[in-house]
Amino acid sequence: MQLSRRINNVVQGGSDGWEVHYEGRSRQAAGEPIILLTVGDHDTATPAPFMDALEASLRGGNTGYPPVNGSAPLRAAIAKRLAAKTGVETTPDQVVVTPGGQAALFGAMMAVLDPGDGCLLVEPFYATYDLTVRSASGRVQTVAARAEDHFEPRGDAIEAALDHGTRAIVINSPNNPTGSVYGRETLGAIAEIARERNLWILSDEVYDSQVHDGEHLTIRSFPGMAERCMVIGSMSKSHTMTGWRLGWVAGPAEAAARIADLAIATTYGVPGFIQDAAEAALETGAAEEAEIAARYKRRRDIALAALSNRSGLALHHPSGGMYAMIDIRQTGLSGQAFAHALLDEAGIAVMPGESFGAAAAGHVRIALTVADDRLEMALARIAGFAADRAKRSA
Ligand code: PLP
């Protein structure tokens, strides 16, 4: 039987760059000392107090159907967090709880895109963005953020990439995969374009607590933006809760209500005991959140120390998030070829930049998700490998 064009179109053919990860993982499982710097998942479990809160809720009997849009206390805690972090007044009716930031992205795209509407993605982008746009029957448009511009998109390039059918722009700061944190100038330029062209901004801020230099700045706080902006948030990265699947959309109240309507047709909400644990984590977990953020800053500093002023590579300064981009163009290799050869010869798995879009060609992304000593060892091997390859290609 024929499946719908929409579902057949979700995942498009071709390499997605994960082959290096899968090969590394199977060699690791076979006993080889491979170090995986590929996945954006933590190397530590969720802090114990959050697990205790989950257990207390479960044993207390919160096992029935949850409120589909999120429990009132959790939405209040999220609204309070956003107001405190960003200075933008936020009310609980502007928040809808979703199973992770991914479902928040899908809900937000479903809320703003009619079939065929353009949704502009800034390349390089997080690997699910394009298939999420297609799942919502939108049309993927891209604009390159160049390494030379610290991977921040330029206003004129965005203007040139838009057409009359564009409805929304997705931005992500702190950024996966580049580690860039958009400055006031970049966000101001994007906000101006959105106001002038009457566009939605979907602002993915799931790394908002991992800003290594300076402060987190949200485009939602710019003049006239709260009414045309939806912020995507998540407990995954900030609280080491990736497997718990708890995220949110914060935006205009009407949009939050419609995204909750969509959840009736899909997930029917997030389990109540997970919502209770998330609420406890937001209300009482500031120390744990700060410790998690400090861990990634420390590893970022390790990467800066290990990879600065090296021959064969250049580290793109990561200002936030859990990753770093390494420019390996001096080796004469593509990101893909570099990643495969690095795995073969040095036992390190990294993501080819190309898997995040052509704008990251000639780069590889490392995830700072292994213990500090293993990270140091891996970085030393990467530096040695790149220097050797650059010498050979000279
Ligand atoms: N957005 C970005 C930029 C991400 O990197 C991720 C996960 O890696 C997500 C959203 C989705 O996160 P989750 O669904 O775990 O909340």
Short mmCIF file of C-alpha atoms and ligand atoms in Angstrom, two decimals:
data_model
loop_
_atom_site.label_atom_id
_atom_site.label_comp_id
_atom_site.label_asym_id
_atom_site.label_seq_id
_atom_site.Cartn_x
_atom_site.Cartn_y
_atom_site.Cartn_z
CA MET A 1 0.00 0.00 0.00
CA GLN A 2 1.09 3.50 -0.80
CA LEU A 3 2.30 5.68 2.08
CA SER A 4 1.73 9.42 2.11
CA ARG A 5 4.09 11.74 0.29
CA ARG A 6 4.49 13.63 3.55
CA ILE A 7 5.81 10.66 5.50
CA ASN A 8 7.97 9.40 2.67
CA ASN A 9 9.50 12.84 2.49
CA VAL A 10 10.48 13.12 6.19
CA VAL A 11 13.86 11.43 5.89
CA GLN A 12 15.58 11.99 2.59
CA GLY A 13 18.15 9.60 1.15
CA GLY A 14 21.91 9.91 1.24
CA SER A 15 24.54 9.93 3.95
CA ASP A 16 23.70 11.75 7.17
CA GLY A 17 27.25 11.55 8.50
CA TRP A 18 26.43 9.22 11.38
CA GLU A 19 28.37 6.30 9.81
CA VAL A 20 31.52 7.30 11.68
CA HIS A 21 29.62 7.22 14.97
CA TYR A 22 28.04 3.84 14.28
CA GLU A 23 31.35 2.33 13.20
CA GLY A 24 33.10 3.76 16.27
CA ARG A 25 30.38 2.46 18.53
CA SER A 26 30.49 -1.07 17.13
CA ARG A 27 34.29 -1.17 17.37
CA GLN A 28 34.02 0.06 20.97
CA ALA A 29 31.48 -2.69 21.69
CA ALA A 30 33.95 -5.20 20.24
CA GLY A 31 36.52 -4.13 22.83
CA GLU A 32 38.58 -1.52 20.98
CA PRO A 33 39.55 1.59 23.01
CA ILE A 34 37.62 3.99 20.75
CA ILE A 35 36.72 7.43 22.14
CA LEU A 36 33.35 8.69 20.88
CA LEU A 37 33.15 12.46 20.57
CA THR A 38 30.05 12.22 18.40
CA VAL A 39 26.86 12.36 20.45
CA GLY A 40 25.38 15.28 22.36
CA ASP A 41 24.47 13.21 25.38
CA HIS A 42 25.98 13.57 28.83
CA ASP A 43 28.55 11.19 30.27
CA THR A 44 26.89 11.41 33.70
CA ALA A 45 23.43 10.38 34.90
CA THR A 46 20.68 12.76 36.02
CA PRO A 47 21.41 14.24 39.49
CA ALA A 48 20.01 12.11 42.34
CA PRO A 49 17.65 14.78 43.78
CA PHE A 50 15.74 14.91 40.49
CA MET A 51 15.40 11.12 40.52
CA ASP A 52 14.17 11.30 44.12
CA ALA A 53 11.52 13.81 43.07
CA LEU A 54 10.38 11.47 40.31
CA GLU A 55 10.17 8.53 42.68
CA ALA A 56 8.23 10.53 45.26
CA SER A 57 5.72 11.62 42.62
CA LEU A 58 5.31 8.10 41.25
CA ARG A 59 4.89 6.53 44.67
CA GLY A 60 2.61 9.38 45.64
CA GLY A 61 0.27 8.15 42.92
CA ASN A 62 0.75 10.64 40.08
CA THR A 63 0.34 7.89 37.51
CA GLY A 64 -2.80 8.97 35.71
CA TYR A 65 -3.29 11.02 32.56
CA PRO A 66 -1.38 14.30 32.87
CA PRO A 67 -2.64 17.76 32.00
CA VAL A 68 -1.97 17.77 28.24
CA ASN A 69 -0.53 21.31 28.13
CA GLY A 70 1.64 20.71 31.23
CA SER A 71 0.87 20.94 34.94
CA ALA A 72 0.10 24.41 36.25
CA PRO A 73 3.04 24.41 38.73
CA LEU A 74 5.52 23.27 36.06
CA ARG A 75 4.34 25.90 33.58
CA ALA A 76 4.60 28.48 36.32
CA ALA A 77 8.17 27.34 37.11
CA ILE A 78 9.14 27.54 33.41
CA ALA A 79 7.56 30.99 33.07
CA LYS A 80 9.43 32.17 36.18
CA ARG A 81 12.71 30.78 34.83
CA LEU A 82 12.29 32.50 31.47
CA ALA A 83 11.39 35.82 33.08
CA ALA A 84 14.36 35.62 35.45
CA LYS A 85 16.84 34.57 32.75
CA THR A 86 15.73 36.92 30.01
CA GLY A 87 13.81 39.78 31.61
CA VAL A 88 10.80 39.03 29.41
CA GLU A 89 7.60 38.82 31.42
CA THR A 90 6.15 35.36 30.83
CA THR A 91 2.88 33.90 32.10
CA PRO A 92 2.06 30.18 32.49
CA ASP A 93 -0.55 30.38 29.70
CA GLN A 94 2.28 31.30 27.31
CA VAL A 95 3.98 27.97 28.02
CA VAL A 96 3.16 24.49 26.75
CA VAL A 97 5.09 21.45 27.99
CA THR A 98 6.21 18.92 25.38
CA PRO A 99 8.10 15.61 25.33
CA GLY A 100 11.51 17.22 24.84
CA GLY A 101 12.75 20.15 22.82
CA GLN A 102 12.31 18.07 19.67
CA ALA A 103 8.53 17.84 20.11
CA ALA A 104 8.57 21.56 20.95
CA LEU A 105 10.25 22.27 17.59
CA PHE A 106 7.67 20.14 15.80
CA GLY A 107 4.77 21.80 17.63
CA ALA A 108 6.10 25.28 16.90
CA MET A 109 6.60 24.49 13.21
CA MET A 110 3.12 22.96 12.96
CA ALA A 111 1.76 26.13 14.55
CA VAL A 112 3.29 28.55 12.06
CA LEU A 113 3.73 26.70 8.75
CA ASP A 114 1.00 25.97 6.24
CA PRO A 115 1.85 23.34 3.61
CA GLY A 116 4.60 24.66 1.35
CA ASP A 117 5.45 27.66 3.54
CA GLY A 118 9.15 28.44 3.68
CA CYS A 119 11.09 27.98 6.90
CA LEU A 120 14.59 29.39 6.86
CA LEU A 121 17.32 27.37 8.61
CA VAL A 122 20.76 28.75 9.37
CA GLU A 123 23.41 26.34 8.12
CA PRO A 124 25.17 24.54 9.77
CA PHE A 125 22.15 23.40 11.77
CA TYR A 126 21.12 20.73 14.26
CA ALA A 127 20.56 17.53 12.34
CA THR A 128 16.78 17.19 12.87
CA TYR A 129 15.73 20.65 11.74
CA ASP A 130 15.17 19.91 8.08
CA LEU A 131 13.19 16.75 8.65
CA THR A 132 11.08 18.53 11.27
CA VAL A 133 10.20 21.25 8.75
CA ARG A 134 9.26 18.58 6.21
CA SER A 135 7.20 16.69 8.83
CA ALA A 136 5.20 19.87 9.32
CA SER A 137 4.75 20.02 5.50
CA GLY A 138 6.95 23.11 5.31
CA ARG A 139 9.56 23.97 2.71
CA VAL A 140 13.20 24.02 3.85
CA GLN A 141 15.14 27.17 2.98
CA THR A 142 18.72 27.69 4.07
CA VAL A 143 21.18 30.49 4.61
CA ALA A 144 24.84 29.83 5.30
CA ALA A 145 26.51 31.21 8.42
CA ARG A 146 30.15 31.35 7.46
CA ALA A 147 33.08 30.23 9.58
CA GLU A 148 34.65 33.61 8.77
CA ASP A 149 31.69 35.30 10.54
CA HIS A 150 32.03 33.09 13.62
CA PHE A 151 29.12 31.08 12.23
CA GLU A 152 26.68 33.93 12.87
CA PRO A 153 24.30 34.65 9.96
CA ARG A 154 24.55 38.06 8.27
CA GLY A 155 21.42 40.14 7.81
CA ASP A 156 22.03 40.67 4.08
CA ALA A 157 22.47 36.93 3.53
CA ILE A 158 19.20 36.25 5.36
CA GLU A 159 17.39 38.87 3.27
CA ALA A 160 18.70 37.26 0.10
CA ALA A 161 17.57 33.80 1.18
CA LEU A 162 13.95 34.78 1.91
CA ASP A 163 11.13 34.67 -0.61
CA HIS A 164 7.47 35.71 -0.54
CA GLY A 165 6.49 32.31 0.81
CA THR A 166 8.81 32.42 3.84
CA ARG A 167 6.90 32.31 7.12
CA ALA A 168 9.55 31.63 9.76
CA ILE A 169 13.24 31.68 10.60
CA VAL A 170 14.74 29.14 13.01
CA ILE A 171 17.70 30.33 15.05
CA ASN A 172 19.71 28.44 17.65
CA SER A 173 21.95 30.20 20.15
CA PRO A 174 24.00 28.83 21.87
CA ASN A 175 24.45 26.83 18.72
CA ASN A 176 24.74 23.16 17.96
CA PRO A 177 27.02 22.33 16.15
CA THR A 178 29.18 25.46 16.12
CA GLY A 179 29.26 26.62 19.77
CA SER A 180 28.51 30.17 18.59
CA VAL A 181 26.51 32.47 20.81
CA TYR A 182 24.78 35.13 18.72
CA GLY A 183 25.65 38.68 19.71
CA ARG A 184 23.25 41.60 20.16
CA GLU A 185 24.04 42.89 16.66
CA THR A 186 23.18 39.61 14.94
CA LEU A 187 19.99 39.12 16.95
CA GLY A 188 19.01 42.76 16.35
CA ALA A 189 19.44 42.35 12.59
CA ILE A 190 17.34 39.18 12.58
CA ALA A 191 14.65 40.85 14.73
CA GLU A 192 14.48 43.79 12.32
CA ILE A 193 14.04 41.49 9.33
CA ALA A 194 11.32 39.54 11.17
CA ARG A 195 9.40 42.72 12.01
CA GLU A 196 9.72 44.17 8.52
CA ARG A 197 8.77 40.95 6.72
CA ASN A 198 6.18 39.85 9.29
CA LEU A 199 7.96 36.56 10.05
CA TRP A 200 7.89 34.20 12.98
CA ILE A 201 11.13 33.47 14.80
CA LEU A 202 11.50 30.02 16.31
CA SER A 203 14.36 30.45 18.75
CA ASP A 204 15.89 27.18 19.93
CA GLU A 205 17.47 27.97 23.28
CA VAL A 206 17.95 24.47 24.69
CA TYR A 207 21.58 25.35 25.58
CA ASP A 208 20.63 28.58 27.38
CA SER A 209 22.35 27.67 30.64
CA GLN A 210 25.62 26.76 28.92
CA VAL A 211 26.94 30.16 27.95
CA HIS A 212 30.69 30.14 28.61
CA ASP A 213 31.44 33.78 27.78
CA GLY A 214 29.00 36.54 28.71
CA GLU A 215 25.26 36.13 29.24
CA HIS A 216 22.43 34.41 27.43
CA LEU A 217 20.50 36.83 25.25
CA THR A 218 17.14 35.91 23.73
CA ILE A 219 15.70 37.48 20.60
CA ARG A 220 12.32 37.36 22.38
CA SER A 221 13.50 40.33 24.48
CA PHE A 222 13.97 42.60 21.45
CA PRO A 223 11.29 45.25 20.76
CA GLY A 224 8.15 43.84 19.14
CA MET A 225 9.45 40.27 19.20
CA ALA A 226 7.45 38.60 21.98
CA GLU A 227 4.36 38.49 19.74
CA ARG A 228 6.22 36.81 16.83
CA CYS A 229 8.66 34.61 18.68
CA MET A 230 8.46 31.12 20.11
CA VAL A 231 11.27 29.95 22.35
CA ILE A 232 12.08 26.24 22.41
CA GLY A 233 13.43 25.03 25.75
CA SER A 234 14.34 21.72 27.33
CA MET A 235 15.57 20.04 30.50
CA SER A 236 17.79 17.72 28.43
CA LYS A 237 21.01 19.70 28.33
CA SER A 238 20.69 22.05 31.31
CA HIS A 239 19.76 19.36 33.86
CA THR A 240 21.22 16.14 32.31
CA MET A 241 17.72 14.86 31.59
CA THR A 242 17.98 13.86 27.93
CA GLY A 243 16.12 10.58 28.33
CA TRP A 244 13.30 12.07 30.36
CA ARG A 245 11.83 13.89 27.38
CA LEU A 246 10.74 17.18 28.81
CA GLY A 247 10.78 20.44 26.91
CA TRP A 248 8.54 23.41 26.21
CA VAL A 249 7.47 26.12 23.84
CA ALA A 250 7.08 29.64 25.22
CA GLY A 251 5.32 32.15 22.98
CA PRO A 252 2.01 33.92 22.47
CA ALA A 253 -0.76 32.32 24.59
CA GLU A 254 -2.85 31.46 21.54
CA ALA A 255 0.06 29.58 19.96
CA ALA A 256 0.71 27.68 23.20
CA ALA A 257 -2.96 26.66 23.34
CA ARG A 258 -2.96 25.43 19.72
CA ILE A 259 0.25 23.43 20.27
CA ALA A 260 -1.49 21.82 23.28
CA ASP A 261 -4.42 20.95 20.95
CA LEU A 262 -1.91 19.23 18.66
CA ALA A 263 -0.62 17.21 21.63
CA ILE A 264 -4.14 15.80 22.08
CA ALA A 265 -3.67 14.23 18.66
CA THR A 266 -0.13 12.98 19.30
CA THR A 267 1.43 12.48 22.73
CA TYR A 268 -1.43 13.37 25.08
CA GLY A 269 1.08 15.08 27.30
CA VAL A 270 4.21 14.25 29.25
CA PRO A 271 3.89 11.75 32.18
CA GLY A 272 2.87 13.58 35.35
CA PHE A 273 5.70 12.17 37.48
CA ILE A 274 8.26 13.45 34.95
CA GLN A 275 6.61 16.85 35.04
CA ASP A 276 6.78 16.84 38.86
CA ALA A 277 10.48 15.95 38.78
CA ALA A 278 11.16 18.68 36.23
CA GLU A 279 9.31 21.18 38.40
CA ALA A 280 11.46 20.15 41.39
CA ALA A 281 14.60 20.43 39.28
CA LEU A 282 13.64 23.95 38.18
CA GLU A 283 12.63 25.06 41.67
CA THR A 284 15.47 23.52 43.69
CA GLY A 285 18.15 22.41 41.22
CA ALA A 286 20.10 25.63 40.66
CA ALA A 287 23.30 24.17 42.13
CA GLU A 288 23.14 21.07 39.92
CA GLU A 289 22.37 23.18 36.85
CA ALA A 290 25.35 25.42 37.57
CA GLU A 291 27.61 22.41 38.06
CA ILE A 292 26.56 20.91 34.73
CA ALA A 293 27.18 24.23 32.96
CA ALA A 294 30.57 24.56 34.68
CA ARG A 295 31.57 21.09 33.47
CA TYR A 296 31.09 22.10 29.83
CA LYS A 297 32.89 25.39 30.30
CA ARG A 298 35.82 23.51 31.88
CA ARG A 299 35.93 21.11 28.94
CA ARG A 300 35.66 24.02 26.52
CA ASP A 301 38.73 25.46 28.23
CA ILE A 302 40.52 22.12 27.91
CA ALA A 303 39.77 22.18 24.18
CA LEU A 304 41.03 25.75 23.85
CA ALA A 305 44.26 24.84 25.64
CA ALA A 306 44.79 21.67 23.60
CA LEU A 307 43.90 22.98 20.14
CA SER A 308 44.93 26.64 20.04
CA ASN A 309 47.96 27.56 17.90
CA ARG A 310 48.30 24.12 16.38
CA SER A 311 49.36 23.36 12.85
CA GLY A 312 46.84 21.59 10.66
CA LEU A 313 43.72 22.78 12.46
CA ALA A 314 41.99 25.81 13.89
CA LEU A 315 39.45 25.64 16.69
CA HIS A 316 36.36 27.80 16.23
CA HIS A 317 36.10 29.47 19.65
CA PRO A 318 33.08 27.85 21.34
CA SER A 319 31.23 30.43 23.45
CA GLY A 320 28.46 28.11 24.58
CA GLY A 321 26.87 24.67 24.42
CA MET A 322 28.43 21.21 24.53
CA TYR A 323 30.41 21.13 21.29
CA ALA A 324 33.32 22.59 19.40
CA MET A 325 33.92 22.94 15.67
CA ILE A 326 37.40 22.34 14.34
CA ASP A 327 38.45 23.74 10.98
CA ILE A 328 40.60 21.05 9.34
CA ARG A 329 40.87 22.58 5.86
CA GLN A 330 44.67 22.87 6.21
CA THR A 331 44.87 19.08 6.08
CA GLY A 332 43.46 19.08 2.54
CA LEU A 333 40.78 16.62 3.67
CA SER A 334 37.00 17.00 3.72
CA GLY A 335 35.33 16.70 7.13
CA GLN A 336 34.06 13.30 6.04
CA ALA A 337 37.49 12.00 4.98
CA PHE A 338 39.13 13.44 8.10
CA ALA A 339 36.57 11.77 10.40
CA HIS A 340 36.95 8.37 8.74
CA ALA A 341 40.75 8.51 8.76
CA LEU A 342 40.84 9.77 12.36
CA LEU A 343 38.72 6.83 13.46
CA ASP A 344 40.91 4.35 11.56
CA GLU A 345 44.25 5.75 12.61
CA ALA A 346 43.66 7.36 16.02
CA GLY A 347 40.58 5.58 17.36
CA ILE A 348 38.58 8.81 17.80
CA ALA A 349 35.08 9.25 16.39
CA VAL A 350 33.98 12.80 15.51
CA MET A 351 31.14 14.15 13.37
CA PRO A 352 31.97 15.38 9.86
CA GLY A 353 30.96 19.03 9.54
CA GLU A 354 29.18 18.24 6.27
CA SER A 355 26.49 16.35 8.20
CA PHE A 356 25.27 19.74 9.49
CA GLY A 357 25.20 21.31 6.03
CA ALA A 358 27.59 22.50 3.36
CA ALA A 359 28.49 25.62 5.39
CA ALA A 360 30.44 23.36 7.77
CA ALA A 361 32.40 21.55 5.04
CA GLY A 362 36.06 21.14 5.96
CA HIS A 363 35.21 21.04 9.65
CA VAL A 364 34.55 18.35 12.22
CA ARG A 365 32.41 18.68 15.35
CA ILE A 366 33.50 17.26 18.66
CA ALA A 367 31.07 16.75 21.54
CA LEU A 368 32.59 17.56 24.93
CA THR A 369 30.77 14.62 26.41
CA VAL A 370 33.57 12.43 27.79
CA ALA A 371 35.47 12.73 31.08
CA ASP A 372 38.15 15.43 31.18
CA ASP A 373 41.16 13.07 31.09
CA ARG A 374 39.80 11.12 28.11
CA LEU A 375 38.96 14.39 26.38
CA GLU A 376 42.54 15.60 26.84
CA MET A 377 43.87 12.34 25.42
CA ALA A 378 41.50 12.50 22.45
CA LEU A 379 42.35 16.13 21.69
CA ALA A 380 46.08 15.41 21.77
CA ARG A 381 45.55 12.62 19.24
CA ILE A 382 43.38 14.84 17.03
CA ALA A 383 46.05 17.57 17.09
CA GLY A 384 48.80 15.08 16.23
CA PHE A 385 46.76 13.55 13.42
CA ALA A 386 45.88 16.96 11.90
CA ALA A 387 49.49 18.20 12.07
CA ASP A 388 50.70 15.04 10.34
CA ARG A 389 48.07 15.27 7.60
CA ALA A 390 48.74 18.97 7.02
CA LYS A 391 52.47 18.29 6.64
CA ARG A 392 51.78 15.52 4.15
CA SER A 393 49.43 17.72 2.10
CA ALA A 394 51.82 20.72 2.03
N1 PLP B 1 17.77 21.60 19.67
C1 PLP B 1 19.09 21.43 19.59
C2 PLP B 1 19.93 22.51 19.02
C3 PLP B 1 19.68 20.24 20.04
O1 PLP B 1 21.01 20.09 19.94
C4 PLP B 1 18.85 19.23 20.57
C5 PLP B 1 19.43 17.95 20.99
O2 PLP B 1 20.57 17.62 20.77
C6 PLP B 1 17.48 19.47 20.63
C7 PLP B 1 16.96 20.67 20.18
C8 PLP B 1 16.51 18.46 21.14
O3 PLP B 1 16.66 18.23 22.48
P1 PLP B 1 15.63 17.42 23.35
O4 PLP B 1 14.56 16.89 22.44
O5 PLP B 1 16.40 16.32 24.00
O6 PLP B 1 15.09 18.39 24.33
#
